[in-house]
Amino acid sequence: QISGANLEVIKRQLMTTKIDTKPQQTETQSQTENDSSKTENYGAELFVISSILHKKPYISSVNVDDFVNNNFKDLLKYVLSNNYPVVSKVFDSFDVDSNQDIKNAINFDFDKIKKPEEEFEGCVIKMQLASLIKQQDNLSKQMLECTDEKLKMELLVKVSEISKKIIEKKTLLNKVG
């Protein structure tokens, strides 16, 4: 009873949260080609990093850890540490010709996106949701392997907090579309 919540309620909440943990497919994801080397959220990550790189007016803060693609992580770190440089400066720091991900971000076709503000928000939420689900899965695995009851309860509380965030993100994602 660390959090004040009943243990059975937390366990039930965990069970219901694990159902349908696949985020909904967005317009951006469907526009990208199906490549087995790309992550599930590749299209969302591509649109977000492209929007940031091209300094679109609707961009908001994004956490580097929400990206799975390491090329996009590196590109975001570069953009942030260089105070949002012009796109042509990316060629000075990256081998764009041999890096398809960065080339895709530079050459992104924004005309295909009907409502970019909503799409951006939805993509960020989708990325955050995937990150939260990954955290929850890791903590759940730790909890299963844990033999110390006090530590297990602490992990359960953390999992419960993440479950609440997952529900919030799913609700936001459903509103955005």
CSV table of C-alpha atoms in Angstrom, one decimal:
chain,number,residue,atom,x,y,z
A,1,GLN,CA,0.0,0.0,0.0
A,2,ILE,CA,2.8,2.5,-0.9
A,3,SER,CA,0.7,4.5,-3.3
A,4,GLY,CA,-2.5,4.2,-1.4
A,5,ALA,CA,-4.1,2.2,-4.2
A,6,ASN,CA,-5.4,-1.3,-3.6
A,7,LEU,CA,-3.0,-4.0,-5.0
A,8,GLU,CA,-5.9,-5.8,-6.8
A,9,VAL,CA,-7.0,-2.6,-8.6
A,10,ILE,CA,-3.4,-2.0,-9.8
A,11,LYS,CA,-3.1,-5.6,-11.1
A,12,ARG,CA,-6.4,-5.3,-12.9
A,13,GLN,CA,-5.4,-2.0,-14.4
A,14,LEU,CA,-2.2,-3.6,-15.6
A,15,MET,CA,-4.1,-6.4,-17.3
A,16,THR,CA,-6.5,-4.1,-19.1
A,17,THR,CA,-3.7,-1.7,-20.2
A,18,LYS,CA,-1.8,-4.6,-21.9
A,19,ILE,CA,-4.7,-5.2,-24.2
A,20,ASP,CA,-4.4,-3.4,-27.5
A,21,THR,CA,-0.9,-1.9,-26.9
A,22,LYS,CA,-0.4,-1.3,-30.7
A,23,PRO,CA,-0.7,2.4,-31.4
A,24,GLN,CA,-3.1,3.3,-34.2
A,25,GLN,CA,-1.7,3.8,-37.7
A,26,THR,CA,-1.5,7.3,-38.9
A,27,GLU,CA,-1.5,8.9,-42.3
A,28,THR,CA,2.3,9.4,-42.2
A,29,GLN,CA,3.0,5.8,-41.3
A,30,SER,CA,0.9,4.6,-44.2
A,31,GLN,CA,2.7,6.9,-46.6
A,32,THR,CA,6.1,5.4,-45.9
A,33,GLU,CA,7.2,2.2,-47.7
A,34,ASN,CA,7.0,-1.1,-45.8
A,35,ASP,CA,10.6,-1.9,-45.1
A,36,SER,CA,11.5,-4.7,-42.5
A,37,SER,CA,14.4,-2.6,-41.3
A,38,LYS,CA,12.2,0.2,-40.2
A,39,THR,CA,10.5,0.4,-36.9
A,40,GLU,CA,6.7,0.4,-36.3
A,41,ASN,CA,6.7,4.2,-35.8
A,42,TYR,CA,9.2,5.0,-38.6
A,43,GLY,CA,6.6,7.2,-40.4
A,44,ALA,CA,5.7,9.1,-37.3
A,45,GLU,CA,9.4,9.6,-36.4
A,46,LEU,CA,10.2,10.7,-40.0
A,47,PHE,CA,7.4,13.3,-40.0
A,48,VAL,CA,8.4,14.7,-36.6
A,49,ILE,CA,12.1,15.0,-37.3
A,50,SER,CA,11.4,16.4,-40.8
A,51,SER,CA,9.1,19.0,-39.3
A,52,ILE,CA,11.7,20.0,-36.7
A,53,LEU,CA,14.5,20.1,-39.3
A,54,HIS,CA,12.4,22.3,-41.6
A,55,LYS,CA,11.4,24.5,-38.7
A,56,LYS,CA,7.6,24.1,-39.3
A,57,PRO,CA,5.5,26.5,-37.2
A,58,TYR,CA,3.6,23.8,-35.5
A,59,ILE,CA,6.5,22.0,-33.9
A,60,SER,CA,6.7,21.5,-30.1
A,61,SER,CA,9.3,20.1,-27.9
A,62,VAL,CA,10.2,16.4,-28.4
A,63,ASN,CA,12.2,14.1,-26.3
A,64,VAL,CA,15.2,12.5,-27.9
A,65,ASP,CA,14.4,9.3,-26.1
A,66,ASP,CA,11.0,9.1,-27.8
A,67,PHE,CA,12.8,8.2,-31.0
A,68,VAL,CA,13.8,4.6,-31.7
A,69,ASN,CA,15.7,5.3,-34.9
A,70,ASN,CA,19.3,6.2,-34.0
A,71,ASN,CA,19.8,8.3,-37.1
A,72,PHE,CA,16.8,10.5,-36.2
A,73,LYS,CA,18.1,10.7,-32.6
A,74,ASP,CA,21.5,11.9,-33.9
A,75,LEU,CA,19.8,14.4,-36.2
A,76,LEU,CA,17.6,15.8,-33.4
A,77,LYS,CA,20.6,16.2,-31.1
A,78,TYR,CA,22.5,18.0,-33.9
A,79,VAL,CA,19.6,20.3,-34.6
A,80,LEU,CA,19.1,21.1,-30.9
A,81,SER,CA,22.8,21.6,-30.2
A,82,ASN,CA,23.2,23.9,-33.3
A,83,ASN,CA,20.2,26.1,-32.6
A,84,TYR,CA,18.1,24.8,-35.5
A,85,PRO,CA,20.5,25.4,-38.4
A,86,VAL,CA,19.5,25.7,-42.0
A,87,VAL,CA,18.9,22.3,-43.6
A,88,SER,CA,21.9,22.7,-45.9
A,89,LYS,CA,24.2,22.6,-42.8
A,90,VAL,CA,23.1,19.0,-42.2
A,91,PHE,CA,25.3,18.0,-45.2
A,92,ASP,CA,28.4,19.3,-43.4
A,93,SER,CA,27.9,17.0,-40.4
A,94,PHE,CA,26.2,13.9,-41.9
A,95,ASP,CA,26.9,11.7,-44.9
A,96,VAL,CA,23.5,12.3,-46.3
A,97,ASP,CA,24.0,10.4,-49.5
A,98,SER,CA,24.6,7.1,-47.7
A,99,ASN,CA,22.1,7.7,-44.9
A,100,GLN,CA,18.6,7.1,-46.3
A,101,ASP,CA,16.8,8.1,-43.1
A,102,ILE,CA,18.4,11.6,-43.0
A,103,LYS,CA,17.9,11.9,-46.8
A,104,ASN,CA,14.2,11.1,-46.2
A,105,ALA,CA,14.0,13.8,-43.5
A,106,ILE,CA,15.6,16.4,-45.7
A,107,ASN,CA,13.4,15.5,-48.7
A,108,PHE,CA,10.1,15.0,-46.9
A,109,ASP,CA,7.1,16.0,-49.0
A,110,PHE,CA,4.9,18.0,-46.6
A,111,ASP,CA,2.3,18.5,-49.3
A,112,LYS,CA,1.0,15.0,-48.7
A,113,ILE,CA,0.0,15.9,-45.2
A,114,LYS,CA,-3.5,17.4,-45.1
A,115,LYS,CA,-3.5,18.7,-41.5
A,116,PRO,CA,0.2,18.9,-40.4
A,117,GLU,CA,-0.5,20.4,-36.9
A,118,GLU,CA,-2.8,17.5,-36.0
A,119,GLU,CA,-0.5,15.0,-37.7
A,120,PHE,CA,2.5,16.3,-35.8
A,121,GLU,CA,0.7,16.1,-32.4
A,122,GLY,CA,-0.6,12.6,-33.2
A,123,CYS,CA,2.9,11.4,-34.2
A,124,VAL,CA,4.5,12.8,-31.1
A,125,ILE,CA,1.8,11.1,-28.9
A,126,LYS,CA,2.3,7.9,-30.8
A,127,MET,CA,6.0,8.0,-30.2
A,128,GLN,CA,5.6,8.8,-26.5
A,129,LEU,CA,3.0,5.9,-26.2
A,130,ALA,CA,5.5,3.4,-27.7
A,131,SER,CA,8.2,4.7,-25.3
A,132,LEU,CA,5.9,4.3,-22.3
A,133,ILE,CA,4.8,0.8,-23.4
A,134,LYS,CA,8.5,-0.2,-23.7
A,135,GLN,CA,9.2,1.2,-20.2
A,136,GLN,CA,6.2,-0.7,-18.8
A,137,ASP,CA,7.3,-4.0,-20.4
A,138,ASN,CA,10.8,-3.6,-19.0
A,139,LEU,CA,9.5,-2.9,-15.5
A,140,SER,CA,7.0,-5.8,-15.7
A,141,LYS,CA,9.8,-8.1,-16.6
A,142,GLN,CA,11.9,-6.8,-13.7
A,143,MET,CA,8.9,-7.3,-11.5
A,144,LEU,CA,8.5,-11.0,-12.5
A,145,GLU,CA,12.1,-11.7,-11.8
A,146,CYS,CA,12.3,-9.8,-8.5
A,147,THR,CA,12.2,-11.8,-5.3
A,148,ASP,CA,12.4,-8.8,-2.9
A,149,GLU,CA,8.8,-8.0,-2.0
A,150,LYS,CA,9.5,-4.3,-1.1
A,151,LEU,CA,11.3,-3.8,-4.5
A,152,LYS,CA,8.5,-5.6,-6.2
A,153,MET,CA,5.9,-3.2,-4.7
A,154,GLU,CA,8.0,-0.2,-5.8
A,155,LEU,CA,8.2,-1.6,-9.3
A,156,LEU,CA,4.4,-2.2,-9.2
A,157,VAL,CA,3.8,1.4,-8.3
A,158,LYS,CA,6.0,2.6,-11.2
A,159,VAL,CA,4.2,0.2,-13.6
A,160,SER,CA,0.9,1.6,-12.3
A,161,GLU,CA,2.0,5.2,-12.9
A,162,ILE,CA,3.2,4.3,-16.4
A,163,SER,CA,-0.2,2.6,-17.0
A,164,LYS,CA,-2.0,5.8,-16.2
A,165,LYS,CA,0.2,7.7,-18.6
A,166,ILE,CA,-0.4,5.1,-21.3
A,167,ILE,CA,-4.2,5.5,-20.8
A,168,GLU,CA,-3.8,9.3,-21.0
A,169,LYS,CA,-1.8,9.0,-24.3
A,170,LYS,CA,-4.3,6.6,-25.8
A,171,THR,CA,-7.1,9.0,-25.0
A,172,LEU,CA,-5.2,11.9,-26.6
A,173,LEU,CA,-4.3,9.8,-29.6
A,174,ASN,CA,-8.0,8.9,-30.1
A,175,LYS,CA,-8.9,12.6,-29.9
A,176,VAL,CA,-6.2,13.6,-32.4
A,177,GLY,CA,-7.0,10.7,-34.7
